mmCIF file of C-alpha atoms in Angstrom:
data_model
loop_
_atom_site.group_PDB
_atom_site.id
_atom_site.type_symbol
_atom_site.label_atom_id
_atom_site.label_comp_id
_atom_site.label_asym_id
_atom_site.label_seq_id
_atom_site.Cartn_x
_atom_site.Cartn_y
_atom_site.Cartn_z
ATOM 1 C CA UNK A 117 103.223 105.202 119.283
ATOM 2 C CA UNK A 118 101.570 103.847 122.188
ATOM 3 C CA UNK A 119 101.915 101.002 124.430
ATOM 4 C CA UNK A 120 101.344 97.538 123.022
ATOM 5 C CA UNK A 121 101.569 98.973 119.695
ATOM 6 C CA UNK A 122 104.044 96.199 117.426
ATOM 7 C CA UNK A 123 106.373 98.292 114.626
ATOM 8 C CA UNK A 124 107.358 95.506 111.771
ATOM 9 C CA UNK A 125 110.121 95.705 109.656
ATOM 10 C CA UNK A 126 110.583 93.719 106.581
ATOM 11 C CA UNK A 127 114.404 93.920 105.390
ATOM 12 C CA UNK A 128 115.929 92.567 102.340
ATOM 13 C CA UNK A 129 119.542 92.948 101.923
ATOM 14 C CA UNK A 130 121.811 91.779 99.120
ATOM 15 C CA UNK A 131 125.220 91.183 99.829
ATOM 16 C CA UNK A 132 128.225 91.570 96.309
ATOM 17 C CA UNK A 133 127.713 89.094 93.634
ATOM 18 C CA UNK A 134 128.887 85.628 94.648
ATOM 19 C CA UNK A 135 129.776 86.452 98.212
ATOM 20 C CA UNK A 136 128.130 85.269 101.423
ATOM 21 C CA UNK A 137 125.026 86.592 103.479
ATOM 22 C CA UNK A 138 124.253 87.251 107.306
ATOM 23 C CA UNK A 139 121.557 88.590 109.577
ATOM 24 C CA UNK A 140 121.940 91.972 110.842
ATOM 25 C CA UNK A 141 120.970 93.828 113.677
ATOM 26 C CA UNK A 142 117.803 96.032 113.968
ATOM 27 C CA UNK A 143 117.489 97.925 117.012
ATOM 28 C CA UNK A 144 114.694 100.785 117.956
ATOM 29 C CA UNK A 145 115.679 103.182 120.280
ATOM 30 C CA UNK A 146 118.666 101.066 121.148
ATOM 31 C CA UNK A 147 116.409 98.206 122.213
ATOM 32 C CA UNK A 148 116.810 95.244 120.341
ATOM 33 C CA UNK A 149 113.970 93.764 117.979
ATOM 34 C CA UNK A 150 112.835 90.383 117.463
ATOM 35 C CA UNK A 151 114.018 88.653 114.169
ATOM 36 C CA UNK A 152 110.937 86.491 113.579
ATOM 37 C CA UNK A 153 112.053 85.353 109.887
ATOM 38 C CA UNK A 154 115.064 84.835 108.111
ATOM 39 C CA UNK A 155 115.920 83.265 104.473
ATOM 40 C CA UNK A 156 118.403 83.175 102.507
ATOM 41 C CA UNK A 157 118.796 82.240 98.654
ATOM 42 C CA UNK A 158 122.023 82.771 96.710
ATOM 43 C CA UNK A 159 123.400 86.332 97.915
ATOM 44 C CA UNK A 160 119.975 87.653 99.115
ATOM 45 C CA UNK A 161 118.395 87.365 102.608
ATOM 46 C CA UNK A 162 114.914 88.230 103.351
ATOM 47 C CA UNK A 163 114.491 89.140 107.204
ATOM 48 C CA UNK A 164 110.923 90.309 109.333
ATOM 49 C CA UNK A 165 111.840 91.700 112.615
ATOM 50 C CA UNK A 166 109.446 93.091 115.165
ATOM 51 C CA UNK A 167 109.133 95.321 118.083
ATOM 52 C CA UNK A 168 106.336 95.915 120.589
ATOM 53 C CA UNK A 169 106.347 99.268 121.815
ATOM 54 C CA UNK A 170 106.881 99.177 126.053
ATOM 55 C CA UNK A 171 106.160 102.732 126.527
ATOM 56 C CA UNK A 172 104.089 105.472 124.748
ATOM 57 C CA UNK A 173 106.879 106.967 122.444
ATOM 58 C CA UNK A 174 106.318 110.267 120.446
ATOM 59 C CA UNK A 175 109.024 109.543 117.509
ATOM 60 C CA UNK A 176 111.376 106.535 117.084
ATOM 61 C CA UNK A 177 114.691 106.186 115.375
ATOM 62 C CA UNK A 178 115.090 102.926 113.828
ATOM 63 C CA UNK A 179 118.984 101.502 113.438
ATOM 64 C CA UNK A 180 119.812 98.842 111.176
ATOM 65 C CA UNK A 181 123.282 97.925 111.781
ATOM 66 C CA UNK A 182 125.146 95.728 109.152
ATOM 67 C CA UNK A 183 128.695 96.806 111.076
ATOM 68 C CA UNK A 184 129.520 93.184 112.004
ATOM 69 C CA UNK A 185 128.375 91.669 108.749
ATOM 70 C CA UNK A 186 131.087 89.431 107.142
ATOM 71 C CA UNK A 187 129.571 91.073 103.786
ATOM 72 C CA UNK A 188 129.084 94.308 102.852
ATOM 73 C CA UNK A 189 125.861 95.324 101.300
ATOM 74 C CA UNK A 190 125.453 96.069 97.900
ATOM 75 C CA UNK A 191 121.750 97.166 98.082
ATOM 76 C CA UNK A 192 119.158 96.925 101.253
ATOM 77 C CA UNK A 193 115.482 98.122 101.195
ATOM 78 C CA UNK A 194 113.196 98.015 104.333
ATOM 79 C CA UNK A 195 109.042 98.307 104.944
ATOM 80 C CA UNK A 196 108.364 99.669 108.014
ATOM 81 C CA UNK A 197 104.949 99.074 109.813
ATOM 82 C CA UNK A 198 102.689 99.817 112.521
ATOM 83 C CA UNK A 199 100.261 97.342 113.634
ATOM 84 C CA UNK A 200 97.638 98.383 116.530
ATOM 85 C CA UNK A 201 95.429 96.138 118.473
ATOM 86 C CA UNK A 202 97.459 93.206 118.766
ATOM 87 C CA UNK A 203 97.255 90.793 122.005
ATOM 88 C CA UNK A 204 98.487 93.329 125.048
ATOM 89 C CA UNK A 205 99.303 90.052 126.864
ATOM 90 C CA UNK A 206 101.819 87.630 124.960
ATOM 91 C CA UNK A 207 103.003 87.520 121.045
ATOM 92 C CA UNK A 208 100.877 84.979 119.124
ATOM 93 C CA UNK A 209 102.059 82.517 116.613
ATOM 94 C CA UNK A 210 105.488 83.214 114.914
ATOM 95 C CA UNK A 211 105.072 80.266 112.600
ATOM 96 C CA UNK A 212 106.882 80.896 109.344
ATOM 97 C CA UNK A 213 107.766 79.223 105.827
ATOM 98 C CA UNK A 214 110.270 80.473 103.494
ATOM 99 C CA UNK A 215 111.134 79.896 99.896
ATOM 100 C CA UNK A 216 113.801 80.920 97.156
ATOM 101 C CA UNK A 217 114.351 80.058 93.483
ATOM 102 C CA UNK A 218 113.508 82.039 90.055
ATOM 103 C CA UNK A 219 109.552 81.577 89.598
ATOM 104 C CA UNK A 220 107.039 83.637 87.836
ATOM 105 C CA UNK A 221 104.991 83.180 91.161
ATOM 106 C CA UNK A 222 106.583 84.641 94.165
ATOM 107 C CA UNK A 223 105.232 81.603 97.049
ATOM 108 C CA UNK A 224 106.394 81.498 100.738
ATOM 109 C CA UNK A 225 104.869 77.802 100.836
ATOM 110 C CA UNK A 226 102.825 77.103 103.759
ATOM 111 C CA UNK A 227 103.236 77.459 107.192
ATOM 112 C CA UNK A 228 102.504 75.021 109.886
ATOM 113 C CA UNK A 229 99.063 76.015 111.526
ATOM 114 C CA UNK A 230 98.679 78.700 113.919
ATOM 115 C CA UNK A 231 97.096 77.745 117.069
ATOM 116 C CA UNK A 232 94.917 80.805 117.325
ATOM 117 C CA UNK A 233 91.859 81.938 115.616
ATOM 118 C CA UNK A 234 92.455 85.887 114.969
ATOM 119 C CA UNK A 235 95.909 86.513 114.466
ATOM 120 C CA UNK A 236 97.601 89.101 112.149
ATOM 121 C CA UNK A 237 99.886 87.612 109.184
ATOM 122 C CA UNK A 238 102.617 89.342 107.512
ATOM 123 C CA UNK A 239 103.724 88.068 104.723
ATOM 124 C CA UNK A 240 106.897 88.967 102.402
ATOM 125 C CA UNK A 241 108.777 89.021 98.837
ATOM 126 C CA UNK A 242 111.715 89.682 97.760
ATOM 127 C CA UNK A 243 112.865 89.800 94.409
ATOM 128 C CA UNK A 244 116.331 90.522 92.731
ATOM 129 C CA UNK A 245 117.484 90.694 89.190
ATOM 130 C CA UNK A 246 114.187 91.884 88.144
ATOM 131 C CA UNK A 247 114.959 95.221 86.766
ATOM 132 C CA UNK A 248 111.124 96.070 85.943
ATOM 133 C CA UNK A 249 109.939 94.108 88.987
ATOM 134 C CA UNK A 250 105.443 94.640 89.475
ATOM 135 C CA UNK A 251 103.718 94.552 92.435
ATOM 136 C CA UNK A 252 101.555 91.916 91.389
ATOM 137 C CA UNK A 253 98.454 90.868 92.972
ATOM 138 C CA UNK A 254 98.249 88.696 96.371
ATOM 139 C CA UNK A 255 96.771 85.715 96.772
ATOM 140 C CA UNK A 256 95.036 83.626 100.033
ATOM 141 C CA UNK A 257 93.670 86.267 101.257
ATOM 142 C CA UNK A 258 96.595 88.934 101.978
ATOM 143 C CA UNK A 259 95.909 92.894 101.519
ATOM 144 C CA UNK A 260 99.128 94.368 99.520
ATOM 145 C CA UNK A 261 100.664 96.255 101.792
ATOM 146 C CA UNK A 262 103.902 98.834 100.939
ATOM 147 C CA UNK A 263 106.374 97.658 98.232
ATOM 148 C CA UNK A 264 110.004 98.938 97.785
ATOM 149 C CA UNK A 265 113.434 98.492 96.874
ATOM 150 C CA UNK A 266 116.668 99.592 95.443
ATOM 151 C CA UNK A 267 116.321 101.052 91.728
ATOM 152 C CA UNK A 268 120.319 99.618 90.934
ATOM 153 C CA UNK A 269 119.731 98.335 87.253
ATOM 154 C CA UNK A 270 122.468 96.173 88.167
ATOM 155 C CA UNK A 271 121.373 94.194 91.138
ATOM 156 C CA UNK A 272 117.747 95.729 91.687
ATOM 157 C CA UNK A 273 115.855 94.260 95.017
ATOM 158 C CA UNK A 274 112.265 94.543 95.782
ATOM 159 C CA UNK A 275 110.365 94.185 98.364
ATOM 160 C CA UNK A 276 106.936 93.685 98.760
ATOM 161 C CA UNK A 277 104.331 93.047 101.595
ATOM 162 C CA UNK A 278 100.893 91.829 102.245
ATOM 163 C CA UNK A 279 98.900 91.173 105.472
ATOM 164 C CA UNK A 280 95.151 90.025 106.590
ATOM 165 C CA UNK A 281 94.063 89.324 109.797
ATOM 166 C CA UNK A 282 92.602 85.828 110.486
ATOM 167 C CA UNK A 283 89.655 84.374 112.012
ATOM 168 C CA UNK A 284 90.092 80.583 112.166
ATOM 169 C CA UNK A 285 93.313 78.859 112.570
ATOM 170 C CA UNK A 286 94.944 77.551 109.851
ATOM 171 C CA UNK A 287 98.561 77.039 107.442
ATOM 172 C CA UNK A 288 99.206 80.276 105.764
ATOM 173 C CA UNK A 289 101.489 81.758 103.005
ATOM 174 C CA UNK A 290 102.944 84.506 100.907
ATOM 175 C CA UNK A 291 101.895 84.631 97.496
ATOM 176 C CA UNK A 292 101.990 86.830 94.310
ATOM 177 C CA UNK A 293 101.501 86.205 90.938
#
């Protein structure tokens, strides 16, 4: 990895059936990352974190650490990212919008508008209780990205992720149908 370059992580975690959820903690290297989105709906939560890289790096070793959790996991998937070429000088935007319920089309709703003209979105789903879960196909825009997730036909959880990079500013969202 080299300097400047971001990693993203998009987490979901499900905690036991009627119980409560909480962040975690994602470290690389032992340096803390950047939780830039959180939401939670029943006992899900669907987290991105981020890291820019400070130093040229051969290999990393990525830590997520549920330890002081007041619920212990029943399933967790993560997407892990690298995105090159983003602004060397300061992060951009983190403008996000979150949604939860049962829908046959998986929406973020919009954001508020960025304030720059190129910027790189990541978006993300997560899905649970689907036990034969498709990727779909993204909409405004967004490339599909990776898509994961636990294969429990119990509690199942998937997640998915798309991306695009902008060139005007503008509200943005997550969607798949």
């Amino acid at each position: 990895l080299a300097v400047g370059d971001t990693v993203i992580l998009c987490l979901g975690h499900l905690g036991q059936p009627g119980g409560t959820t909480d962040s975690w903690q994602v470290s690389v290297d032992g340096d803390p990352c950047d939780l830039d989105l959180t939401n939670s709906f029943s006992d899900y939560v669907a987290e991105i974190w981020s890291y820019r890289v400070p130093f040229a790096l051969s290999g990393i070793n990525i830590q997520v650490d549920y330890s002081t959790s007041i619920n212990t996991p029943y399933s967790a998937s993560v997407l892990i990212a690298k995105v090159t070429g983003l602004n060397q000088t300061f992060y951009l935007d983190k403008i996000n919008s979150a949604a939860g319920g049962p829908s046959g089309t998986q929406d973020s709703g919009l954001t508020g508008v960025t304030t720059n003209g190129a910027e790189f979105v990541q978006g993300m789903i997560v899905t649970n209780g689907v036990t034969a879960d498709t990727i779909g196909t993204w909409q405004a825009s967004l490339t599909a990205g990776q898509n994961g997730g636990s294969s429990s036909a119990l509690r199942p959880l998937v997640v998915k992720e798309g991306f695009r990079i902008t060139t005007v500013t503008g509200t943005q969202r997550a969607q798949v149908t």
